[in-house]
CSV table of C-alpha atoms in Angstrom, one decimal:
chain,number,residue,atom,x,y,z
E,6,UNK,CA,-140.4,48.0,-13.3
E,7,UNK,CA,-137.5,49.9,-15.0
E,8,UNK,CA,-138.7,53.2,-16.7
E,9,UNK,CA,-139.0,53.0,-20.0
E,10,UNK,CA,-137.5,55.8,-22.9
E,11,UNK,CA,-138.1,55.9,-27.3
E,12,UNK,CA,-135.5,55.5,-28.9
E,13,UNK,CA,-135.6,58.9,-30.5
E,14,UNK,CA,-135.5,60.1,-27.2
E,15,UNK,CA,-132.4,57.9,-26.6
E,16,UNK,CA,-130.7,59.2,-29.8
E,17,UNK,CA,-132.2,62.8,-28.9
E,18,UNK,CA,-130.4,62.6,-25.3
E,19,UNK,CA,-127.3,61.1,-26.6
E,20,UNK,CA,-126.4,64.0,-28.6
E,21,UNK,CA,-126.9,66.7,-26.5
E,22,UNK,CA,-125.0,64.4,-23.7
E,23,UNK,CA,-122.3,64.6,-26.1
E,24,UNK,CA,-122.7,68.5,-27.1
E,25,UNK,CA,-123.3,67.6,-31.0
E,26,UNK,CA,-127.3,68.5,-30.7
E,27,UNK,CA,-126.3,72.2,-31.9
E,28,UNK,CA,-128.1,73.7,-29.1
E,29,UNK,CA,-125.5,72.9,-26.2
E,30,UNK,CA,-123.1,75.7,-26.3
E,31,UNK,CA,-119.1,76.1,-24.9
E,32,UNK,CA,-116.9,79.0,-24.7
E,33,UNK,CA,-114.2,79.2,-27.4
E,34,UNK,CA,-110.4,79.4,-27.2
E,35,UNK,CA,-108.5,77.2,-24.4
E,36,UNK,CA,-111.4,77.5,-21.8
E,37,UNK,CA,-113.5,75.9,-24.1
E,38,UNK,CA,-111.2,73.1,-24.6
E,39,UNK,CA,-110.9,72.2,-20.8
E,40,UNK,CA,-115.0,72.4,-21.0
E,41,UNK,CA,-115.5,70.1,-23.6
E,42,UNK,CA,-112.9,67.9,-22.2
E,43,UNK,CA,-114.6,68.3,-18.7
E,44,UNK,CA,-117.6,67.2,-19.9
E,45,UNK,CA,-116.7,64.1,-22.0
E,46,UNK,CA,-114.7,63.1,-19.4
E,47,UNK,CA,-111.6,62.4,-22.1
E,48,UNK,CA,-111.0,63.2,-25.6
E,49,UNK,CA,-108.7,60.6,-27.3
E,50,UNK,CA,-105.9,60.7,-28.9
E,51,UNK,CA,-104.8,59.6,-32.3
E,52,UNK,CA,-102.1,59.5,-34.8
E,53,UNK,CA,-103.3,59.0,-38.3
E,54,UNK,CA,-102.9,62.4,-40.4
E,55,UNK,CA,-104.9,62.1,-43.7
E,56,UNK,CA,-107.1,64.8,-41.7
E,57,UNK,CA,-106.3,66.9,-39.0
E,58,UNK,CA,-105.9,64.5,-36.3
E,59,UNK,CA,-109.0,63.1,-34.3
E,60,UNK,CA,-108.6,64.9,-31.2
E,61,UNK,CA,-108.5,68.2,-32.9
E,62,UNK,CA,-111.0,66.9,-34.7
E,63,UNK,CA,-113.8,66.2,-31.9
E,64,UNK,CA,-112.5,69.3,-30.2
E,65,UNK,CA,-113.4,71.5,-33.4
E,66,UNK,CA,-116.9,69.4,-34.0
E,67,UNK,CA,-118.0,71.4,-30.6
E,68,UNK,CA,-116.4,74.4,-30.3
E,69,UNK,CA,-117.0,77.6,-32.1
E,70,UNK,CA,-113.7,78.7,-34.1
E,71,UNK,CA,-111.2,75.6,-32.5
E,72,UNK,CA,-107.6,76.4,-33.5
E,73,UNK,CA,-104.7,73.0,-32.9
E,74,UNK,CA,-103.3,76.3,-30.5
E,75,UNK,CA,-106.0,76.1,-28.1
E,76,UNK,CA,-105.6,72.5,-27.1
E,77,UNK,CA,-101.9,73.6,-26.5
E,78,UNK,CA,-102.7,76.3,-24.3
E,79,UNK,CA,-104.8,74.1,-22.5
E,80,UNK,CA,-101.9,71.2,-22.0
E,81,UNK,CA,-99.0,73.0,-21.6
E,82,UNK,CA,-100.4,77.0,-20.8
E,83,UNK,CA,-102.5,76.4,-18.7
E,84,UNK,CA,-102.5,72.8,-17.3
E,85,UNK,CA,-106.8,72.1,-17.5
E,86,UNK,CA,-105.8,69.5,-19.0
E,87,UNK,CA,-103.1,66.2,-19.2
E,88,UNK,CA,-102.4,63.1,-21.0
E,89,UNK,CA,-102.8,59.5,-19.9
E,90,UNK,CA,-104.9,56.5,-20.7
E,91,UNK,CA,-108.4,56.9,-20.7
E,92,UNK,CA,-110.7,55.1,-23.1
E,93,UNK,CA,-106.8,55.0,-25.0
E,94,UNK,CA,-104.0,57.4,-25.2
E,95,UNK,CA,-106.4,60.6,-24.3
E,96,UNK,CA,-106.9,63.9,-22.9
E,97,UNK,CA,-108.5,64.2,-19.4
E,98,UNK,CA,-109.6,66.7,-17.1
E,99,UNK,CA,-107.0,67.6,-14.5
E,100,UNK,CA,-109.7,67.4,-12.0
E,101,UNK,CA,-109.5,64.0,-12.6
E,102,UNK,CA,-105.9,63.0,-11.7
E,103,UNK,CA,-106.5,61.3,-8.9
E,104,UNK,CA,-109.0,58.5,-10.9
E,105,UNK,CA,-105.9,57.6,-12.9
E,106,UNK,CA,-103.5,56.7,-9.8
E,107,UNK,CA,-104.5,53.2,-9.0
E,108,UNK,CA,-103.5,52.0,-13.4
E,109,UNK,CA,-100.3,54.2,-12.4
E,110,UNK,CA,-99.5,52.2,-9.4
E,111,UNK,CA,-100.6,48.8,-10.9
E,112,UNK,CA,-97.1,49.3,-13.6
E,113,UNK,CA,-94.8,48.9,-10.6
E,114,UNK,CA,-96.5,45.2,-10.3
E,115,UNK,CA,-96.7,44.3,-13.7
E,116,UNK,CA,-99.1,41.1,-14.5
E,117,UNK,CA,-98.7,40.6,-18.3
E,118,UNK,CA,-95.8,38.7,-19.9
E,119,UNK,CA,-95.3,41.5,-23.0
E,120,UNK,CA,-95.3,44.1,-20.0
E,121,UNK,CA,-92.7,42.3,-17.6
E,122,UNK,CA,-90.6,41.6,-20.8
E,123,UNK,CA,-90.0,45.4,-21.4
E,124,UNK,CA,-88.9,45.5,-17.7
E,125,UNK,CA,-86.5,42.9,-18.1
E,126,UNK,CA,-85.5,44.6,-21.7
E,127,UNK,CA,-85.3,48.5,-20.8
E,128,UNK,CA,-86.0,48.6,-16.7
E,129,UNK,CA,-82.6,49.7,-15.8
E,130,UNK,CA,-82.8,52.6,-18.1
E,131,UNK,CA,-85.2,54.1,-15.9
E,132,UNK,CA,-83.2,55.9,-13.3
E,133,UNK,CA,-80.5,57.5,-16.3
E,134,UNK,CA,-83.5,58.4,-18.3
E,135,UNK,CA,-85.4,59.9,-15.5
E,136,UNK,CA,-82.2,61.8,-13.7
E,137,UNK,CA,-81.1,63.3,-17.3
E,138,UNK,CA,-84.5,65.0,-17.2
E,139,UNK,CA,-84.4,66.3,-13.3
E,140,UNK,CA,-80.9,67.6,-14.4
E,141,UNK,CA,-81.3,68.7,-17.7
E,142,UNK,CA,-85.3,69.8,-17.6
E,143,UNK,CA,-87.7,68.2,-20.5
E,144,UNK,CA,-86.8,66.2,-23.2
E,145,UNK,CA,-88.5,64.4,-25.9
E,146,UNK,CA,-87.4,61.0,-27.0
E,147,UNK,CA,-85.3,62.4,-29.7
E,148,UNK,CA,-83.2,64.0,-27.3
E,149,UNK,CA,-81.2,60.7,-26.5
E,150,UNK,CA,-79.3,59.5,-28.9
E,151,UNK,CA,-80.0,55.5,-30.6
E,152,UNK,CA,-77.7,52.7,-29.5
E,153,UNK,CA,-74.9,52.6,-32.4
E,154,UNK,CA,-75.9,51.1,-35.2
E,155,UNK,CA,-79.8,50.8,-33.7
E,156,UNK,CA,-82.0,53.0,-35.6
E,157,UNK,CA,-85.5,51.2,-36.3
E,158,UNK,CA,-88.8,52.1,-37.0
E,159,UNK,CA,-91.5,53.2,-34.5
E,160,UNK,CA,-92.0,49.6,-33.5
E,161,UNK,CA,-88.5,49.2,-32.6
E,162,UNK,CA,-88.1,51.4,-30.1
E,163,UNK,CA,-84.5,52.3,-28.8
E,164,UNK,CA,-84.1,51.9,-24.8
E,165,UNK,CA,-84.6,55.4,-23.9
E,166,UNK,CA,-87.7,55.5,-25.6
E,167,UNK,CA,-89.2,52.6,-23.6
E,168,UNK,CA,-88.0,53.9,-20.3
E,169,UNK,CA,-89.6,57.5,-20.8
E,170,UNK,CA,-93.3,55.3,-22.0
E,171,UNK,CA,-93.0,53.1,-19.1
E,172,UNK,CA,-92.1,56.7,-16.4
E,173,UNK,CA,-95.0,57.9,-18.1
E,174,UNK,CA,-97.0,54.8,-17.7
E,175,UNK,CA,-96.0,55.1,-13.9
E,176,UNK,CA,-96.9,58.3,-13.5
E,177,UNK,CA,-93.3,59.8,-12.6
E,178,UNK,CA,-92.8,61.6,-15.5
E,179,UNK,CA,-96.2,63.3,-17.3
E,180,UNK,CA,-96.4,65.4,-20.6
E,181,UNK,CA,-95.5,68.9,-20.5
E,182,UNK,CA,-96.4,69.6,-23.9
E,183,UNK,CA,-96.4,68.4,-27.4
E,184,UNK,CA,-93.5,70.2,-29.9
E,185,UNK,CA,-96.1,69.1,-33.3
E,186,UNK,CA,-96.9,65.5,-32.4
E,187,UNK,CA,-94.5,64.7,-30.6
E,188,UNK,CA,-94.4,64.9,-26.7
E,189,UNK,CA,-92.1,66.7,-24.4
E,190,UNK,CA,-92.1,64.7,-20.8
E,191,UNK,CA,-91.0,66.3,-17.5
E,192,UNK,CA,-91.2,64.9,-13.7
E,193,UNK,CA,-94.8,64.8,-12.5
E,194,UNK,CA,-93.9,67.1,-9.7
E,195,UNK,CA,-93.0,69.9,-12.3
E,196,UNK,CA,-95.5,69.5,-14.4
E,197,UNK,CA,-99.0,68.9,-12.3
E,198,UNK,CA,-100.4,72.0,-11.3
E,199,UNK,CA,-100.2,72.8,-7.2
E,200,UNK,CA,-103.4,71.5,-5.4
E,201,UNK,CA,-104.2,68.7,-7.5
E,202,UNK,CA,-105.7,66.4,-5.3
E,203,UNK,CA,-103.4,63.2,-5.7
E,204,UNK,CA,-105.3,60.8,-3.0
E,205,UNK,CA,-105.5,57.4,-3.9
E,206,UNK,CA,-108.9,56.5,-4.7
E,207,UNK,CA,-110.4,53.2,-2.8
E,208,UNK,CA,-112.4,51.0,-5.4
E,209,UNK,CA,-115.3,51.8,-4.6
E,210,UNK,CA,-114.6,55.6,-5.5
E,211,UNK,CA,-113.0,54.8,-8.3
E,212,UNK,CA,-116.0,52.5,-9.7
E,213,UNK,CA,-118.4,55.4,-8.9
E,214,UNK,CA,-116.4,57.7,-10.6
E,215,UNK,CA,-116.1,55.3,-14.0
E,216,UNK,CA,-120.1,55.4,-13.6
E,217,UNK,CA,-120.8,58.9,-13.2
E,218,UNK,CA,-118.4,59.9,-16.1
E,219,UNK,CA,-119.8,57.7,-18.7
E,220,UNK,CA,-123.9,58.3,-17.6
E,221,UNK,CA,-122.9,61.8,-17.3
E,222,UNK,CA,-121.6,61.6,-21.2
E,223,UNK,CA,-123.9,59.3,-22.3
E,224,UNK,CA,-127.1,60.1,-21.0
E,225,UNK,CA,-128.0,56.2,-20.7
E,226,UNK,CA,-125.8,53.6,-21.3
E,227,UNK,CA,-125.6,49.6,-20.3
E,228,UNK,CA,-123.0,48.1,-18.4
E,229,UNK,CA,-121.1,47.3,-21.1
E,230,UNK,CA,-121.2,51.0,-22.6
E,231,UNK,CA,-120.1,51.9,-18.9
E,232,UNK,CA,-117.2,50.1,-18.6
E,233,UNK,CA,-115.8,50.4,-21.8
E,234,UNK,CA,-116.4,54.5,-21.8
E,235,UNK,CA,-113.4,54.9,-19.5
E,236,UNK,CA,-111.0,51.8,-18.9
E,237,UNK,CA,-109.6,52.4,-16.1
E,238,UNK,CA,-111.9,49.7,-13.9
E,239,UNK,CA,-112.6,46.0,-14.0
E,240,UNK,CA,-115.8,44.7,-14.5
E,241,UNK,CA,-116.3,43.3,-10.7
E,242,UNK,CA,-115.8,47.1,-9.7
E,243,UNK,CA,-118.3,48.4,-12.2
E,244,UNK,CA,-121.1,46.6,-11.4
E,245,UNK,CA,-120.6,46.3,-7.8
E,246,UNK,CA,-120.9,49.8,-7.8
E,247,UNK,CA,-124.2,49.8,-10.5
E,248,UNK,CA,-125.7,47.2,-7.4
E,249,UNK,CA,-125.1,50.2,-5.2
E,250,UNK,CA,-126.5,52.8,-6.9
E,251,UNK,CA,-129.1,51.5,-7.9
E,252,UNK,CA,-130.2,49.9,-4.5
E,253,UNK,CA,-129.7,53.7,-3.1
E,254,UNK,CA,-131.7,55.0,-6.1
E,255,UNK,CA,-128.9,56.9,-6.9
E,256,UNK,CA,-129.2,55.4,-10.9
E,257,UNK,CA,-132.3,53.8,-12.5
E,258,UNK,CA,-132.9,50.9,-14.9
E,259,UNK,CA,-134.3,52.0,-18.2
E,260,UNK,CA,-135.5,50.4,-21.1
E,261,UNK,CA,-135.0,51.7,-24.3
E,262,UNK,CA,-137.4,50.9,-27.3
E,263,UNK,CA,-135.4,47.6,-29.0
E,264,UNK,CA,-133.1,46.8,-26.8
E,265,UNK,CA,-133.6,43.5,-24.8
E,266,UNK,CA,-131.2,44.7,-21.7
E,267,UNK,CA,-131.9,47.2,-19.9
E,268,UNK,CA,-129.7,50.7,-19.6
E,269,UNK,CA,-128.7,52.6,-16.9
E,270,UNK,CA,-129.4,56.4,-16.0
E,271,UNK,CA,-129.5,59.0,-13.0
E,272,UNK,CA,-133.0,60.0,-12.1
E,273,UNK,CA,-132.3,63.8,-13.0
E,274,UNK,CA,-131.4,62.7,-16.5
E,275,UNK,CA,-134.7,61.0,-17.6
E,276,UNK,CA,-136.4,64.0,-16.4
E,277,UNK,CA,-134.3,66.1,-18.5
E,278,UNK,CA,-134.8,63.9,-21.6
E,279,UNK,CA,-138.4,64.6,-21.8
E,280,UNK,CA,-138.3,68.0,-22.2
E,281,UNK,CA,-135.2,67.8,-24.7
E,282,UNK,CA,-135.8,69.1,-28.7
E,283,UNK,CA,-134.6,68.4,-31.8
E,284,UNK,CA,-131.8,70.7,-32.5
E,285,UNK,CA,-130.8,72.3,-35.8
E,286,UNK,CA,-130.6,70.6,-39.3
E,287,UNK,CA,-126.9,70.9,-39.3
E,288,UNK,CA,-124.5,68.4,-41.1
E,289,UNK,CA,-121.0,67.5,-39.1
E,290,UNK,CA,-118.5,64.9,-40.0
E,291,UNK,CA,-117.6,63.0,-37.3
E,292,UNK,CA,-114.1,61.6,-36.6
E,293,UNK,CA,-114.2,57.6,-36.6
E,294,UNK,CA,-112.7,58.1,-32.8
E,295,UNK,CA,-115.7,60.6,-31.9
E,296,UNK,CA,-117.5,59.7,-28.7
E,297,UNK,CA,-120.6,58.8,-31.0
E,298,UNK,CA,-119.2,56.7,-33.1
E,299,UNK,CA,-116.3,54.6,-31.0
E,300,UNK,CA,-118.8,52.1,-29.5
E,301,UNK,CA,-120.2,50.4,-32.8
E,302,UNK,CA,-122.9,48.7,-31.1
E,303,UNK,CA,-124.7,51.9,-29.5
E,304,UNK,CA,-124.2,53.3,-33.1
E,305,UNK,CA,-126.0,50.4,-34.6
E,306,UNK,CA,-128.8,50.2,-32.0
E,307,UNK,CA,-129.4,53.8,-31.6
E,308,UNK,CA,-128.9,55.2,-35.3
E,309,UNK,CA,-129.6,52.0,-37.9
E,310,UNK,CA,-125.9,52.4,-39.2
E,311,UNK,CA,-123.8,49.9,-39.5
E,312,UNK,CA,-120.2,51.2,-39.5
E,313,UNK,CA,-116.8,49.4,-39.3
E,314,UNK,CA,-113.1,51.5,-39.1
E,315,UNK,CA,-111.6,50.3,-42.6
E,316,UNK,CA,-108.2,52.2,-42.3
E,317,UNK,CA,-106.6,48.8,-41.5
E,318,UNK,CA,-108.2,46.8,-43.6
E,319,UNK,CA,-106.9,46.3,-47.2
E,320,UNK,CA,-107.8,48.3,-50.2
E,321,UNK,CA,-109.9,45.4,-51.7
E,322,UNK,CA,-111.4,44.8,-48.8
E,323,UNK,CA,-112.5,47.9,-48.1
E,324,UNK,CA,-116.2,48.8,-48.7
E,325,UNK,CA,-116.8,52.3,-47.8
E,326,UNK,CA,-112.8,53.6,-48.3
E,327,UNK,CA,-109.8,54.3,-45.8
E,328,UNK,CA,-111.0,56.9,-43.1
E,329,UNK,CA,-114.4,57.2,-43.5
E,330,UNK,CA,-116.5,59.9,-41.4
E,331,UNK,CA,-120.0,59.1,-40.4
E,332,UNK,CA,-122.1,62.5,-41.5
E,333,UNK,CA,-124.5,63.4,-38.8
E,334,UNK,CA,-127.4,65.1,-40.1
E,335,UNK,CA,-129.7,66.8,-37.2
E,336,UNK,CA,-130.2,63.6,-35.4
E,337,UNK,CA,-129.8,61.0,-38.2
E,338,UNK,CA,-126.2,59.3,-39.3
E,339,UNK,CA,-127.4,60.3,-43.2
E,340,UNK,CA,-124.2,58.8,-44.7
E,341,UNK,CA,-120.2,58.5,-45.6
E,342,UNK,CA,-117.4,60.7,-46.1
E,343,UNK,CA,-113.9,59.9,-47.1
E,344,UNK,CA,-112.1,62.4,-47.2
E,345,UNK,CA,-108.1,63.2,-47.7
E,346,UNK,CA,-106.3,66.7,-47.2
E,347,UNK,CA,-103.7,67.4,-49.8
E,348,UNK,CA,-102.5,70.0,-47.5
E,349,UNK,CA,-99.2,71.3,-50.3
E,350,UNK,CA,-102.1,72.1,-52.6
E,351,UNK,CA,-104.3,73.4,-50.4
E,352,UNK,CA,-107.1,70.7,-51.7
E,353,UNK,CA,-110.0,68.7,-50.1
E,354,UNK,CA,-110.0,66.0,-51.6
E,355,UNK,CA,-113.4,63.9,-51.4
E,356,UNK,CA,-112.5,60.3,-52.2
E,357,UNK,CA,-116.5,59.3,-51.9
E,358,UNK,CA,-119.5,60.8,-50.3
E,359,UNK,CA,-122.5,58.5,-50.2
E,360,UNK,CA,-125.6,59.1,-48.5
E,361,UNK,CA,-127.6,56.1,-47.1
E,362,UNK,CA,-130.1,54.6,-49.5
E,363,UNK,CA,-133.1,55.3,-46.7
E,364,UNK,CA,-131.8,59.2,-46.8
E,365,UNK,CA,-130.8,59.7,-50.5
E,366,UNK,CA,-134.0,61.1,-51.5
E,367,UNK,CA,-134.6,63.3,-48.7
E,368,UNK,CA,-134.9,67.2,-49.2
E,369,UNK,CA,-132.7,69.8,-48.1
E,370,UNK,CA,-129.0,67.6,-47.6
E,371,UNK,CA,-127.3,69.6,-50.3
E,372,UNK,CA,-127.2,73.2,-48.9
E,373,UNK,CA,-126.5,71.5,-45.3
E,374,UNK,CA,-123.6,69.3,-46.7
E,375,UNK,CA,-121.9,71.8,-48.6
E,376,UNK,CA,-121.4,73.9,-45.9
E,377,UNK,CA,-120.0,71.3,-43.9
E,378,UNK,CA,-117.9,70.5,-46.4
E,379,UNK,CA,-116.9,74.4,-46.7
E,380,UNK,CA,-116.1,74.6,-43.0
E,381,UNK,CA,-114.4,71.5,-43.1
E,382,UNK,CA,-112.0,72.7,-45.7
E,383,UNK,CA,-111.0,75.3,-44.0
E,384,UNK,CA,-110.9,73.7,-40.6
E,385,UNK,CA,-108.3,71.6,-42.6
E,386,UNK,CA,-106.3,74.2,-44.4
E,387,UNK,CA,-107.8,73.7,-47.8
E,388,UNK,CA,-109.4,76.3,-49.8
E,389,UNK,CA,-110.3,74.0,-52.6
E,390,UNK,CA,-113.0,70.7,-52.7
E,391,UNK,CA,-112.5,68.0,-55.1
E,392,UNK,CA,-115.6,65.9,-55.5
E,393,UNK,CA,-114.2,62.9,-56.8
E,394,UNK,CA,-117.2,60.1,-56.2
E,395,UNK,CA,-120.8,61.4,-54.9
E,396,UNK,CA,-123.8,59.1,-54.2
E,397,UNK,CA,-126.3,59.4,-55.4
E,398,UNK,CA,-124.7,61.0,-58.4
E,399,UNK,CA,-127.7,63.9,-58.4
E,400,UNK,CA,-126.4,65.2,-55.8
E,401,UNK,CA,-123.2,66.7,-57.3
E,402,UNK,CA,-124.7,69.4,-59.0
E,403,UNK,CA,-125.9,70.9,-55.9
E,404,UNK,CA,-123.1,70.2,-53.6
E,405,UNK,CA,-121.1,71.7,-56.3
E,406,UNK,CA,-122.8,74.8,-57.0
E,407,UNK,CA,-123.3,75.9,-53.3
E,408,UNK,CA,-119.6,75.0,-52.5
E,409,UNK,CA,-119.0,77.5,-55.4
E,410,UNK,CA,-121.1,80.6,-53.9
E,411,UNK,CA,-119.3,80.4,-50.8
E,412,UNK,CA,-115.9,80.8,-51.7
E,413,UNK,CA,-114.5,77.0,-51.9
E,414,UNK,CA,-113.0,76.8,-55.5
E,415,UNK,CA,-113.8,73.0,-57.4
């Protein structure tokens, strides 16, 4: 008979698995970075701008005074950190380097067509690419010049380009750092930090390890959730080690109120849960590549809210705007915000902010929202808020006035 949890109490342990219940608390500056990062287990990477950028964003969602600088420090200062594939392009814990060698390995045998067809394509740049930066130190792709008369966009990559990705992809080369967005790559044995443990993990390590860092994020979490947290491990590995575990007692099954499968917890986590509170009435926007939000299903299932990434999808199409962030209120996704930094002029500039029908009468979202949206300025360079749609419409006048008492001009 699996054990059997509320869904509030799901929600309730979800947050504070993912530090955003306001009571779980990290040290600031770059320590704080490599303890967030520790404890997610990977923070991901993205490229779109019309915000600071999402892993600065989740970073500064749990960390008191984040500054772009402390991830830096953390990457290229003092190595608690490096960049590979995790749930994508990512952060990751450096204690965790040695999870990460069996996809390294697995490019020196590629299986896919696309990937053998960049081998065929830009394979013997490899050894120039990689012996200019043993002689010369590290280089970012700009550093070797296009083929004449070869200069395309981002998709088009020119050869050297593809041969530093696919020494990355290997694991010969790694990133020592990031010069703005754009990364800096050295050899792996200049770069990784002495000690490192570097032994190749057997599967069944491997699969443990894919289970213990998404339970240990998650709280409770199906097979599913598990597998898709880090990607780094098929499902045959995944849920040969679940049959383990759970025939050791290692996990537990758990059923969660409204969900037909059953989820998936260590035994010290449900009797933490029980003893877990509601946290502070805080409003946070949430990147769209947050921890919370990147599985829509658990998002759906857990919180009621039903919430689809539109950046890709066009204008006309779009029913909530182009990089909406879900507003976490307490423990309740409350509603929308798409937001745009005009970062010349200093301006936030609120495209739309709609709460939720279900939440739009509740009491007390004002004062909570406007200071979000205070801190959130700031956090983006801005100094100024321009509330350009607000649903429902009451509740402009009070975002608007309490903006104005603490310093953010309208």
């Amino acid at each position: 008979m699996p054990n059997s949890m509320s869904l509030r109490t799901a929600r309730r342990l979800l947050l504070s698995s993912l530090l955003l219940d306001g009571r779980t608390r990290v040290r600031a500056g770059k320590g704080g970075v490599a303890e967030v990062v520790g404890r997610l287990g990977y923070v991901q990477i993205d490229t779109i701008s019309v915000i600071e950028r999402a892993h600065h964003h989740v970073l500064w969602t749990r960390m008191p005074g984040y500054r772009p600088e402390h991830l830096h420090q953390a990457l290229a200062g003092e190595r608690t950190v490096f960049e590979y594939w995790g749930h994508a392009a990512s952060y990751l814990p450096i204690q965790d380097y040695r999870f990460y060698l069996p996809m390294m390995r697995s490019f020196y045998d590629p299986q896919g067509a696309w990937y053998r067809g960049w081998m065929d394509q830009y394979g013997a740049c490899l050894d120039p690419v990689k012996k200019r930066i043993r002689e010369e130190g590290p280089l970012a792709a700009r550093d070797f010049e296009h083929p004449a008369g070869r200069k395309g966009p981002w998709w088009d990559w020119k050869p050297a380009k593809a041969a530093l990705e696919l020494l990355f992809w290997r694991g010969e080369l790694m990133i020592r750092e990031r010069r703005g967005f754009e990364r800096v790559y050295d050899l792996t044995e200049r770069v990784l930090p002495a000690g490192t443990d570097t032994r190749l993990p057997a599967d069944n390590e491997l699969g443990r390890f894919i289970v213990s860092r998404a339970l240990g994020a998650l709280g409770v979490a199906g097979e599913q959730e598990i597998r898709d947290y880090i990607r780094i491990g098929g499902r045959r590995i995944v849920a040969g080690v679940l049959n383990e575990m759970l025939a050791a007692g290692e996990v537990v099954r758990v059923a969660v109120e409204g969900r037909k499968a059953p989820l998936y917890a260590f035994p010290a986590v449900l009797e933490r849960a029980g003893r877990l509170r509601a946290g502070p009435p805080r409003a946070r926007f949430l990147s769209p590549f947050d921890h919370l939000v990147i599985f829509r299903p658990r998002l759906k299932e857990r919180f009621g809210f039903d919430y689809a990434f539109e950046c890709y999808v066009p204008r006309h199409r779009r029913n909530h705007g182009y990089f909406v962030l879900p507003i976490l209120f307490g423990e309740d996704l409350v509603g929308r915000l798409d937001p745009k930094a005009d970062r010349a002029g200093r301006k936030l500039l609120v495209r739309r902010l709609a709460i939720e029908p279900r939440f739009a009468a509740a009491a007390g979202l004002a004062p909570g929202l406007a200071d979000a949206l205070r801190e959130f300025a700031r956090f983006n360079g801005c100094d100024e808020a321009v509330l350009e749609k607000v649903e429902p419409a009451g509740l402009r006048m009070p975002l608007a006035k309490r903006l104005a008492r603490s310093g953010i001009r309208l």
